[in-house]
mmCIF file of C-alpha atoms and ligand atoms in Angstrom:
data_model
loop_
_atom_site.group_PDB
_atom_site.id
_atom_site.type_symbol
_atom_site.label_atom_id
_atom_site.label_comp_id
_atom_site.label_asym_id
_atom_site.label_seq_id
_atom_site.Cartn_x
_atom_site.Cartn_y
_atom_site.Cartn_z
ATOM 1 C CA UNK A 1 -79.940 -82.288 138.109
ATOM 2 C CA UNK A 2 -79.088 -85.646 140.298
ATOM 3 C CA UNK A 3 -82.844 -86.838 141.071
ATOM 4 C CA UNK A 4 -84.170 -89.471 139.104
ATOM 5 C CA UNK A 5 -86.162 -92.543 139.570
ATOM 6 C CA UNK A 6 -82.832 -94.373 140.227
ATOM 7 C CA UNK A 7 -81.634 -92.345 143.341
ATOM 8 C CA UNK A 8 -84.961 -92.400 144.747
ATOM 9 C CA UNK A 9 -85.610 -95.295 147.318
ATOM 10 C CA UNK A 10 -88.546 -96.948 145.387
ATOM 11 C CA UNK A 11 -90.997 -98.909 147.286
ATOM 12 C CA UNK A 12 -91.835 -102.658 146.025
ATOM 13 C CA UNK A 13 -95.524 -101.263 145.082
ATOM 14 C CA UNK A 14 -93.981 -98.457 143.057
ATOM 15 C CA UNK A 15 -91.634 -101.021 141.386
ATOM 16 C CA UNK A 16 -94.674 -103.160 140.532
ATOM 17 C CA UNK A 17 -96.332 -100.276 139.154
ATOM 18 C CA UNK A 18 -93.597 -99.292 136.935
ATOM 19 C CA UNK A 19 -93.174 -102.837 135.720
ATOM 20 C CA UNK A 20 -97.021 -103.132 134.879
ATOM 21 C CA UNK A 21 -96.681 -99.826 133.116
ATOM 22 C CA UNK A 22 -93.913 -100.831 130.848
ATOM 23 C CA UNK A 23 -95.002 -104.262 129.900
ATOM 24 C CA UNK A 24 -98.641 -105.223 131.033
ATOM 25 C CA UNK A 25 -99.630 -108.382 131.551
ATOM 26 C CA UNK A 26 -96.932 -109.514 133.805
ATOM 27 C CA UNK A 27 -97.085 -112.851 135.617
ATOM 28 C CA UNK A 28 -96.730 -112.949 139.479
ATOM 29 C CA UNK A 29 -93.816 -115.386 138.905
ATOM 30 C CA UNK A 30 -92.012 -112.845 136.649
ATOM 31 C CA UNK A 31 -92.706 -110.043 139.235
ATOM 32 C CA UNK A 32 -91.480 -112.103 142.068
ATOM 33 C CA UNK A 33 -88.263 -112.769 140.130
ATOM 34 C CA UNK A 34 -87.779 -108.948 139.041
ATOM 35 C CA UNK A 35 -88.316 -107.843 142.709
ATOM 36 C CA UNK A 36 -86.664 -110.612 144.238
ATOM 37 C CA UNK A 37 -89.554 -111.397 146.641
ATOM 38 C CA UNK A 38 -91.552 -114.365 147.287
ATOM 39 C CA UNK A 39 -94.830 -114.764 145.165
ATOM 40 C CA UNK A 40 -96.955 -114.403 148.245
ATOM 41 C CA UNK A 41 -95.414 -111.276 149.061
ATOM 42 C CA UNK A 42 -96.195 -110.079 145.288
ATOM 43 C CA UNK A 43 -99.852 -110.980 145.917
ATOM 44 C CA UNK A 44 -100.153 -109.074 149.201
ATOM 45 C CA UNK A 45 -98.697 -105.793 147.518
ATOM 46 C CA UNK A 46 -101.188 -106.285 144.737
ATOM 47 C CA UNK A 47 -103.915 -106.374 147.136
ATOM 48 C CA UNK A 48 -102.843 -103.424 148.719
ATOM 49 C CA UNK A 49 -102.769 -101.456 145.480
ATOM 50 C CA UNK A 50 -106.152 -102.715 144.762
ATOM 51 C CA UNK A 51 -107.246 -101.376 148.211
ATOM 52 C CA UNK A 52 -105.889 -98.122 147.505
ATOM 53 C CA UNK A 53 -108.043 -97.915 144.055
ATOM 54 C CA UNK A 54 -105.618 -99.164 141.392
ATOM 55 C CA UNK A 55 -107.310 -101.260 139.061
ATOM 56 C CA UNK A 56 -105.247 -104.250 138.449
ATOM 57 C CA UNK A 57 -107.134 -107.232 137.112
ATOM 58 C CA UNK A 58 -105.466 -110.610 136.600
ATOM 59 C CA UNK A 59 -106.049 -112.210 133.198
ATOM 60 C CA UNK A 60 -106.316 -116.025 133.231
ATOM 61 C CA UNK A 61 -102.871 -117.573 132.567
ATOM 62 C CA UNK A 62 -101.171 -114.044 131.503
ATOM 63 C CA UNK A 63 -100.759 -112.158 134.862
ATOM 64 C CA UNK A 64 -101.589 -108.776 136.022
ATOM 65 C CA UNK A 65 -102.322 -105.637 133.737
ATOM 66 C CA UNK A 66 -102.697 -102.019 135.209
ATOM 67 C CA UNK A 67 -105.751 -100.282 133.602
ATOM 68 C CA UNK A 68 -106.548 -96.729 133.308
ATOM 69 C CA UNK A 69 -103.301 -95.667 131.501
ATOM 70 C CA UNK A 70 -105.154 -93.877 128.814
ATOM 71 C CA UNK A 71 -105.994 -91.013 131.204
ATOM 72 C CA UNK A 72 -102.768 -90.904 133.197
ATOM 73 C CA UNK A 73 -100.978 -87.707 133.320
ATOM 74 C CA UNK A 74 -97.723 -88.537 131.688
ATOM 75 C CA UNK A 75 -95.378 -85.617 130.753
ATOM 76 C CA UNK A 76 -95.556 -85.990 127.088
ATOM 77 C CA UNK A 77 -99.357 -85.435 127.340
ATOM 78 C CA UNK A 78 -98.939 -82.461 129.461
ATOM 79 C CA UNK A 79 -96.319 -80.978 127.292
ATOM 80 C CA UNK A 80 -98.723 -81.032 124.429
ATOM 81 C CA UNK A 81 -101.170 -78.875 125.998
ATOM 82 C CA UNK A 82 -98.789 -76.412 127.603
ATOM 83 C CA UNK A 83 -98.220 -72.898 126.269
ATOM 84 C CA UNK A 84 -96.025 -71.957 129.182
ATOM 85 C CA UNK A 85 -92.127 -71.107 128.880
ATOM 86 C CA UNK A 86 -90.917 -72.587 132.148
ATOM 87 C CA UNK A 87 -93.973 -73.650 134.276
ATOM 88 C CA UNK A 88 -94.158 -77.435 133.875
ATOM 89 C CA UNK A 89 -90.503 -77.800 132.683
ATOM 90 C CA UNK A 90 -89.509 -80.227 133.555
ATOM 91 C CA UNK A 91 -92.075 -82.954 134.721
ATOM 92 C CA UNK A 92 -91.420 -85.643 137.106
ATOM 93 C CA UNK A 93 -94.454 -87.876 136.950
ATOM 94 C CA UNK A 94 -95.043 -90.674 139.363
ATOM 95 C CA UNK A 95 -97.701 -93.728 139.565
ATOM 96 C CA UNK A 96 -97.567 -93.586 143.404
ATOM 97 C CA UNK A 97 -95.556 -91.471 145.578
ATOM 98 C CA UNK A 98 -95.363 -90.607 149.209
ATOM 99 C CA UNK A 99 -96.277 -87.209 148.850
ATOM 100 C CA UNK A 100 -95.421 -84.594 145.783
ATOM 101 C CA UNK A 101 -94.548 -82.071 148.215
ATOM 102 C CA UNK A 102 -91.852 -84.286 149.715
ATOM 103 C CA UNK A 103 -90.357 -85.282 146.386
ATOM 104 C CA UNK A 104 -90.589 -81.764 145.060
ATOM 105 C CA UNK A 105 -88.457 -80.698 148.128
ATOM 106 C CA UNK A 106 -85.847 -83.232 147.399
ATOM 107 C CA UNK A 107 -85.811 -82.170 143.610
ATOM 108 C CA UNK A 108 -85.462 -78.558 144.715
ATOM 109 C CA UNK A 109 -82.752 -79.239 147.088
ATOM 110 C CA UNK A 110 -80.936 -81.515 144.179
ATOM 111 C CA UNK A 111 -81.108 -78.243 142.251
ATOM 112 C CA UNK A 112 -84.342 -78.349 140.136
ATOM 113 C CA UNK A 113 -85.153 -75.118 138.205
ATOM 114 C CA UNK A 114 -87.748 -72.815 138.784
ATOM 115 C CA UNK A 115 -90.921 -74.308 137.168
ATOM 116 C CA UNK A 116 -90.295 -77.821 137.607
ATOM 117 C CA UNK A 117 -93.288 -79.952 138.392
ATOM 118 C CA UNK A 118 -93.967 -83.207 140.350
ATOM 119 C CA UNK A 119 -97.362 -84.793 139.712
ATOM 120 C CA UNK A 120 -98.586 -88.117 140.804
ATOM 121 C CA UNK A 121 -101.398 -90.565 140.175
ATOM 122 C CA UNK A 122 -101.645 -91.349 143.852
ATOM 123 C CA UNK A 123 -100.068 -90.435 147.278
ATOM 124 C CA UNK A 124 -99.434 -92.854 149.934
ATOM 125 C CA UNK A 125 -99.034 -89.912 152.427
ATOM 126 C CA UNK A 126 -100.523 -86.899 150.878
ATOM 127 C CA UNK A 127 -100.203 -84.197 153.391
ATOM 128 C CA UNK A 128 -102.374 -80.939 154.420
ATOM 129 C CA UNK A 129 -100.927 -78.340 156.867
ATOM 130 C CA UNK A 130 -100.118 -79.408 160.378
ATOM 131 C CA UNK A 131 -99.387 -82.758 159.095
ATOM 132 C CA UNK A 132 -103.075 -83.324 158.275
ATOM 133 C CA UNK A 133 -103.967 -86.008 155.609
ATOM 134 C CA UNK A 134 -104.759 -85.449 152.177
ATOM 135 C CA UNK A 135 -107.128 -88.091 150.472
ATOM 136 C CA UNK A 136 -107.276 -89.017 146.805
ATOM 137 C CA UNK A 137 -107.687 -92.262 145.134
ATOM 138 C CA UNK A 138 -105.531 -92.882 141.887
ATOM 139 C CA UNK A 139 -106.238 -91.322 138.765
ATOM 140 C CA UNK A 140 -109.050 -89.389 139.761
ATOM 141 C CA UNK A 141 -107.760 -85.946 141.141
ATOM 142 C CA UNK A 142 -104.976 -83.647 140.655
ATOM 143 C CA UNK A 143 -102.262 -83.945 142.956
ATOM 144 C CA UNK A 144 -98.995 -82.336 142.128
ATOM 145 C CA UNK A 145 -96.319 -79.518 143.505
ATOM 146 C CA UNK A 146 -94.562 -76.884 141.430
ATOM 147 C CA UNK A 147 -90.918 -75.427 142.500
ATOM 148 C CA UNK A 148 -90.520 -71.652 142.535
ATOM 149 C CA UNK A 149 -87.499 -69.797 143.183
ATOM 150 C CA UNK A 150 -88.822 -66.233 143.799
ATOM 151 C CA UNK A 151 -86.843 -63.227 144.339
ATOM 152 C CA UNK A 152 -89.428 -62.146 147.554
ATOM 153 C CA UNK A 153 -88.577 -61.502 150.981
ATOM 154 C CA UNK A 154 -89.510 -64.475 153.242
ATOM 155 C CA UNK A 155 -92.318 -62.646 154.652
ATOM 156 C CA UNK A 156 -94.211 -62.655 151.357
ATOM 157 C CA UNK A 157 -94.069 -66.221 151.024
ATOM 158 C CA UNK A 158 -97.796 -66.626 151.680
ATOM 159 C CA UNK A 159 -98.130 -64.929 147.990
ATOM 160 C CA UNK A 160 -97.139 -68.327 146.551
ATOM 161 C CA UNK A 161 -100.572 -69.521 147.983
ATOM 162 C CA UNK A 162 -102.291 -66.541 146.629
ATOM 163 C CA UNK A 163 -100.674 -66.967 143.168
ATOM 164 C CA UNK A 164 -101.807 -70.543 143.044
ATOM 165 C CA UNK A 165 -105.306 -70.111 144.248
ATOM 166 C CA UNK A 166 -106.025 -67.159 141.952
ATOM 167 C CA UNK A 167 -104.438 -69.278 138.853
ATOM 168 C CA UNK A 168 -106.705 -72.331 139.988
ATOM 169 C CA UNK A 169 -109.991 -70.460 140.271
ATOM 170 C CA UNK A 170 -109.410 -69.220 136.824
ATOM 171 C CA UNK A 171 -108.567 -72.279 135.346
ATOM 172 C CA UNK A 172 -111.716 -74.249 136.741
ATOM 173 C CA UNK A 173 -114.078 -71.216 135.825
ATOM 174 C CA UNK A 174 -112.412 -71.466 132.084
ATOM 175 C CA UNK A 175 -112.682 -75.329 131.833
ATOM 176 C CA UNK A 176 -115.955 -76.260 133.832
ATOM 177 C CA UNK A 177 -117.665 -72.896 134.108
ATOM 178 C CA UNK A 178 -118.072 -73.522 137.942
ATOM 179 C CA UNK A 179 -117.558 -70.518 140.017
ATOM 180 C CA UNK A 180 -115.181 -70.968 143.001
ATOM 181 C CA UNK A 181 -113.733 -68.867 145.624
ATOM 182 C CA UNK A 182 -110.918 -68.765 148.142
ATOM 183 C CA UNK A 183 -111.359 -69.217 151.821
ATOM 184 C CA UNK A 184 -108.519 -67.813 153.610
ATOM 185 C CA UNK A 185 -105.876 -69.105 154.020
ATOM 186 C CA UNK A 186 -105.219 -72.249 151.597
ATOM 187 C CA UNK A 187 -108.806 -73.719 150.421
ATOM 188 C CA UNK A 188 -110.880 -73.404 147.318
ATOM 189 C CA UNK A 189 -114.454 -73.710 147.626
ATOM 190 C CA UNK A 190 -117.620 -73.904 145.598
ATOM 191 C CA UNK A 191 -120.818 -73.338 147.478
ATOM 192 C CA UNK A 192 -120.014 -74.276 151.179
ATOM 193 C CA UNK A 193 -117.890 -77.228 150.068
ATOM 194 C CA UNK A 194 -114.144 -77.544 150.120
ATOM 195 C CA UNK A 195 -112.951 -78.338 146.416
ATOM 196 C CA UNK A 196 -109.024 -77.902 146.777
ATOM 197 C CA UNK A 197 -106.430 -77.332 149.159
ATOM 198 C CA UNK A 198 -103.145 -75.697 148.674
ATOM 199 C CA UNK A 199 -99.983 -76.547 150.783
ATOM 200 C CA UNK A 200 -97.057 -73.957 150.330
ATOM 201 C CA UNK A 201 -93.672 -74.722 152.002
ATOM 202 C CA UNK A 202 -90.432 -72.990 151.624
ATOM 203 C CA UNK A 203 -86.800 -73.082 152.541
ATOM 204 C CA UNK A 204 -84.686 -70.375 153.506
ATOM 205 C CA UNK A 205 -81.153 -69.195 152.673
ATOM 206 C CA UNK A 206 -80.099 -66.727 155.194
ATOM 207 C CA UNK A 207 -82.681 -64.069 154.824
ATOM 208 C CA UNK A 208 -83.936 -65.073 151.597
ATOM 209 C CA UNK A 209 -86.321 -67.498 150.019
ATOM 210 C CA UNK A 210 -83.842 -70.385 148.582
ATOM 211 C CA UNK A 211 -87.251 -72.135 146.850
ATOM 212 C CA UNK A 212 -90.918 -72.508 147.442
ATOM 213 C CA UNK A 213 -93.001 -75.736 146.896
ATOM 214 C CA UNK A 214 -96.286 -75.222 146.040
ATOM 215 C CA UNK A 215 -98.465 -78.216 146.416
ATOM 216 C CA UNK A 216 -102.127 -78.422 145.068
ATOM 217 C CA UNK A 217 -104.873 -81.122 145.729
ATOM 218 C CA UNK A 218 -107.797 -80.419 143.632
ATOM 219 C CA UNK A 219 -110.851 -82.665 143.602
ATOM 220 C CA UNK A 220 -111.795 -83.177 139.790
ATOM 221 C CA UNK A 221 -113.489 -86.555 139.693
ATOM 222 C CA UNK A 222 -113.781 -87.668 143.308
ATOM 223 C CA UNK A 223 -114.417 -86.207 146.771
ATOM 224 C CA UNK A 224 -114.469 -87.744 150.230
ATOM 225 C CA UNK A 225 -118.040 -89.062 151.018
ATOM 226 C CA UNK A 226 -118.041 -88.180 154.375
ATOM 227 C CA UNK A 227 -116.695 -85.020 155.983
ATOM 228 C CA UNK A 228 -113.570 -86.193 158.145
ATOM 229 C CA UNK A 229 -114.182 -85.415 161.686
ATOM 230 C CA UNK A 230 -111.686 -82.624 161.475
ATOM 231 C CA UNK A 231 -112.994 -81.265 158.470
ATOM 232 C CA UNK A 232 -115.433 -79.489 156.073
ATOM 233 C CA UNK A 233 -117.912 -81.088 153.503
ATOM 234 C CA UNK A 234 -116.055 -81.718 150.388
ATOM 235 C CA UNK A 235 -116.992 -81.748 146.746
ATOM 236 C CA UNK A 236 -115.543 -82.404 143.341
ATOM 237 C CA UNK A 237 -115.710 -80.804 139.690
ATOM 238 C CA UNK A 238 -117.832 -84.254 138.620
ATOM 239 C CA UNK A 239 -120.480 -83.740 141.319
ATOM 240 C CA UNK A 240 -120.725 -80.097 140.601
ATOM 241 C CA UNK A 241 -120.841 -80.323 136.826
ATOM 242 C CA UNK A 242 -122.446 -83.818 136.325
ATOM 243 C CA UNK A 243 -119.599 -84.963 134.091
ATOM 244 C CA UNK A 244 -115.949 -86.132 134.184
ATOM 245 C CA UNK A 245 -113.594 -83.344 134.183
ATOM 246 C CA UNK A 246 -110.168 -83.310 132.020
ATOM 247 C CA UNK A 247 -107.490 -83.009 134.690
ATOM 248 C CA UNK A 248 -105.325 -82.254 131.868
ATOM 249 C CA UNK A 249 -106.837 -79.193 130.721
ATOM 250 C CA UNK A 250 -107.112 -77.939 134.283
ATOM 251 C CA UNK A 251 -103.630 -78.479 134.873
ATOM 252 C CA UNK A 252 -102.340 -76.857 131.632
ATOM 253 C CA UNK A 253 -104.504 -73.870 132.233
ATOM 254 C CA UNK A 254 -103.357 -73.356 135.895
ATOM 255 C CA UNK A 255 -99.751 -73.710 134.502
ATOM 256 C CA UNK A 256 -100.437 -71.126 131.855
ATOM 257 C CA UNK A 257 -102.111 -68.484 134.106
ATOM 258 C CA UNK A 258 -99.849 -69.190 136.935
ATOM 259 C CA UNK A 259 -96.848 -68.474 134.744
ATOM 260 C CA UNK A 260 -98.459 -65.259 133.371
ATOM 261 C CA UNK A 261 -98.979 -64.037 136.920
ATOM 262 C CA UNK A 262 -95.548 -64.951 138.185
ATOM 263 C CA UNK A 263 -94.075 -63.138 135.159
ATOM 264 C CA UNK A 264 -96.128 -60.044 136.101
ATOM 265 C CA UNK A 265 -94.905 -60.280 139.793
ATOM 266 C CA UNK A 266 -91.092 -59.990 138.288
ATOM 267 C CA UNK A 267 -92.004 -56.912 136.223
ATOM 268 C CA UNK A 268 -94.356 -55.196 138.531
ATOM 269 C CA UNK A 269 -93.784 -56.680 142.205
ATOM 270 C CA UNK A 270 -96.283 -58.596 143.985
ATOM 271 C CA UNK A 271 -98.740 -56.310 145.395
ATOM 272 C CA UNK A 272 -101.068 -56.473 142.551
ATOM 273 C CA UNK A 273 -101.845 -60.311 143.720
ATOM 274 C CA UNK A 274 -103.644 -58.883 146.505
ATOM 275 C CA UNK A 275 -106.328 -57.378 144.565
ATOM 276 C CA UNK A 276 -106.599 -60.476 142.409
ATOM 277 C CA UNK A 277 -106.908 -62.552 145.740
ATOM 278 C CA UNK A 278 -109.479 -60.052 146.572
ATOM 279 C CA UNK A 279 -111.667 -60.700 143.563
ATOM 280 C CA UNK A 280 -111.865 -64.344 144.520
ATOM 281 C CA UNK A 281 -112.148 -64.135 148.480
ATOM 282 C CA UNK A 282 -114.935 -65.707 149.911
ATOM 283 C CA UNK A 283 -114.262 -64.171 153.398
ATOM 284 C CA UNK A 284 -114.202 -60.523 152.364
ATOM 285 C CA UNK A 285 -117.045 -58.327 153.877
ATOM 286 C CA UNK A 286 -118.217 -61.267 155.862
ATOM 287 C CA UNK A 287 -118.522 -61.980 159.363
ATOM 288 C CA UNK A 288 -115.965 -64.907 160.364
ATOM 289 C CA UNK A 289 -114.551 -66.735 163.526
ATOM 290 C CA UNK A 290 -111.024 -67.178 164.010
ATOM 291 C CA UNK A 291 -110.079 -69.717 166.430
ATOM 292 C CA UNK A 292 -106.865 -69.569 168.159
ATOM 293 C CA UNK A 293 -105.179 -72.139 170.554
ATOM 294 C CA UNK A 294 -105.746 -69.611 173.571
ATOM 295 C CA UNK A 295 -108.500 -67.194 172.189
ATOM 296 C CA UNK A 296 -111.381 -66.756 169.809
ATOM 297 C CA UNK A 297 -112.209 -63.611 167.744
ATOM 298 C CA UNK A 298 -115.368 -62.711 165.676
ATOM 299 C CA UNK A 299 -115.184 -59.838 163.162
ATOM 300 C CA UNK A 300 -115.687 -58.477 159.578
ATOM 301 C CA UNK A 301 -113.005 -59.841 157.251
ATOM 302 C CA UNK A 302 -111.547 -57.017 155.160
ATOM 303 C CA UNK A 303 -108.950 -58.770 153.081
ATOM 304 C CA UNK A 304 -105.286 -59.582 153.353
ATOM 305 C CA UNK A 305 -102.396 -57.438 154.064
ATOM 306 C CA UNK A 306 -99.164 -56.964 152.148
ATOM 307 C CA UNK A 307 -97.652 -60.236 153.810
ATOM 308 C CA UNK A 308 -101.080 -62.251 153.252
ATOM 309 C CA UNK A 309 -102.046 -61.895 157.161
ATOM 310 C CA UNK A 310 -106.042 -61.656 157.270
ATOM 311 C CA UNK A 311 -107.453 -58.072 158.374
ATOM 312 C CA UNK A 312 -110.341 -58.393 160.641
ATOM 313 C CA UNK A 313 -112.580 -55.363 161.924
ATOM 314 C CA UNK A 314 -113.355 -56.773 165.446
ATOM 315 C CA UNK A 315 -116.579 -56.129 167.139
ATOM 316 C CA UNK A 316 -115.228 -53.616 169.480
ATOM 317 C CA UNK A 317 -113.939 -51.533 166.470
ATOM 318 C CA UNK A 318 -110.275 -52.652 166.592
ATOM 319 C CA UNK A 319 -108.581 -53.619 163.355
ATOM 320 C CA UNK A 320 -106.478 -56.787 163.916
ATOM 321 C CA UNK A 321 -104.161 -58.753 161.544
ATOM 322 C CA UNK A 322 -104.044 -62.775 161.890
ATOM 323 C CA UNK A 323 -101.392 -64.867 160.266
ATOM 324 C CA UNK A 324 -101.979 -68.123 158.654
ATOM 325 C CA UNK A 325 -101.083 -70.954 160.985
ATOM 326 C CA UNK A 326 -101.945 -69.058 164.134
ATOM 327 C CA UNK A 327 -105.719 -69.313 163.638
ATOM 328 C CA UNK A 328 -108.551 -71.417 162.158
ATOM 329 C CA UNK A 329 -111.374 -69.836 160.183
ATOM 330 C CA UNK A 330 -115.099 -70.610 160.464
ATOM 331 C CA UNK A 331 -117.788 -68.624 158.843
HETATM 332 C C1 BT5 B 401 -105.025 -78.439 152.810
HETATM 333 O O1 BT5 B 401 -104.563 -78.597 154.095
HETATM 334 O O2 BT5 B 401 -105.861 -78.266 152.230
HETATM 335 C C2 BT5 B 401 -103.740 -78.483 151.637
HETATM 336 C C3 BT5 B 401 -103.779 -79.679 150.918
HETATM 337 C C4 BT5 B 401 -102.718 -80.046 149.881
HETATM 338 C C5 BT5 B 401 -102.654 -81.371 149.361
HETATM 339 C C6 BT5 B 401 -101.648 -81.259 148.161
HETATM 340 S S1 BT5 B 401 -101.803 -82.672 146.959
HETATM 341 C C7 BT5 B 401 -100.463 -82.328 146.541
HETATM 342 C C8 BT5 B 401 -99.349 -81.752 147.353
HETATM 343 N N1 BT5 B 401 -98.702 -83.182 148.084
HETATM 344 C C9 BT5 B 401 -98.987 -82.965 149.504
HETATM 345 O O3 BT5 B 401 -98.706 -83.967 149.997
HETATM 346 N N2 BT5 B 401 -100.026 -82.235 149.764
HETATM 347 C C10 BT5 B 401 -100.289 -81.158 148.488
HETATM 348 P P1 BT5 B 401 -105.471 -78.369 155.264
HETATM 349 O O4 BT5 B 401 -106.115 -76.875 155.023
HETATM 350 O O5 BT5 B 401 -104.667 -78.623 156.591
HETATM 351 O O6 BT5 B 401 -106.712 -79.329 154.919
HETATM 352 C C11 BT5 B 401 -106.446 -80.886 155.548
HETATM 353 C C12 BT5 B 401 -107.915 -81.227 155.574
HETATM 354 O O7 BT5 B 401 -108.702 -81.526 154.418
HETATM 355 C C13 BT5 B 401 -107.874 -82.644 156.080
HETATM 356 O O8 BT5 B 401 -107.405 -82.831 157.605
HETATM 357 C C14 BT5 B 401 -109.305 -83.418 155.698
HETATM 358 O O9 BT5 B 401 -110.041 -82.665 156.852
HETATM 359 C C15 BT5 B 401 -109.631 -82.454 154.442
HETATM 360 N N3 BT5 B 401 -109.410 -83.520 153.094
HETATM 361 C C16 BT5 B 401 -108.445 -84.410 153.071
HETATM 362 N N4 BT5 B 401 -108.495 -84.736 151.854
HETATM 363 C C17 BT5 B 401 -109.536 -83.795 151.116
HETATM 364 C C18 BT5 B 401 -110.228 -83.726 149.963
HETATM 365 N N5 BT5 B 401 -109.739 -84.802 148.849
HETATM 366 N N6 BT5 B 401 -110.970 -82.992 149.815
HETATM 367 C C19 BT5 B 401 -111.620 -82.088 150.637
HETATM 368 N N7 BT5 B 401 -110.992 -82.071 151.846
HETATM 369 C C20 BT5 B 401 -110.040 -83.141 152.168
#
């Protein structure tokens, strides 16, 4: 699998973090020599990392130290909790990366096996759908991407999101007791606030799915304080439960559930996932508005069809199916 830290073009910020990880504290002069850039440039990068939320105090006469290591999701810690056979095998952990989906795609193109996981403490360019931005400070939330190579026809690709959403709802419920639901197509909500988003991307080889990248951002211990201009109010599990939540426990439960559902799709096909989705759907039986680029529709949501399209009973009695990407849903 020719994908490694060495083959990846590493930014100076990531190089600094990795040095601080391997031997903190490190003086500014040592960093400057290792990276072959000026001390001034090092100080600028450290400032940037601190602005992003990394805790890097400077210790008098000794240099910089990276804090928070005890809570980081290093593969060895994840493996200790995992009961799955191939979900989460292998794991690529980053302190800082552009986007876990982008890295997972590179790794998948290089032949990563099904179940491989990319996880990061921070994303410089975390992405939502349609190039929207996913925000999350270092070390607070879950940011990861899972690589799958399902034997499904491409029109069923949305079921990757379904599998992830159902597994995540279950994991959250079990670890925190907080009930969550799925807002079609790709959001997890608790109450009327967004808790998580899923970004499923895929690659096709002729008429079959070559691989699928399921990217998940879950607000565990931080949520955007203000709803962004383009978005919905957000929350996190810490705000909902009143105490800090273990990212590790939720991740490992997610991988365990995800694998058992995925295994079932191999034995029975994927139709049963529709029923699982219905159990957690926040839209079924509710009046919703779908906003398209040319036209808007209002109707009673009836659930998803065999390709993941949302079926709406329109006010004039017609039944119409909408595909994700074409419309935006409002309650
Ligand atoms: C999503 O897109 O909700 C999918 C987000 C997927 C993020 C994960 S993180 C790991 C993996 N790697 C990536 O690069 N991405 C995936 P969408 O439905 O387009 O919603 C995006 C919108 O959610 C933004 O435009 C904001 O309005 C809002 N938003 C951004 N950060 C948020 C947060 N932490 N919590 C709640 N809402 C947020």
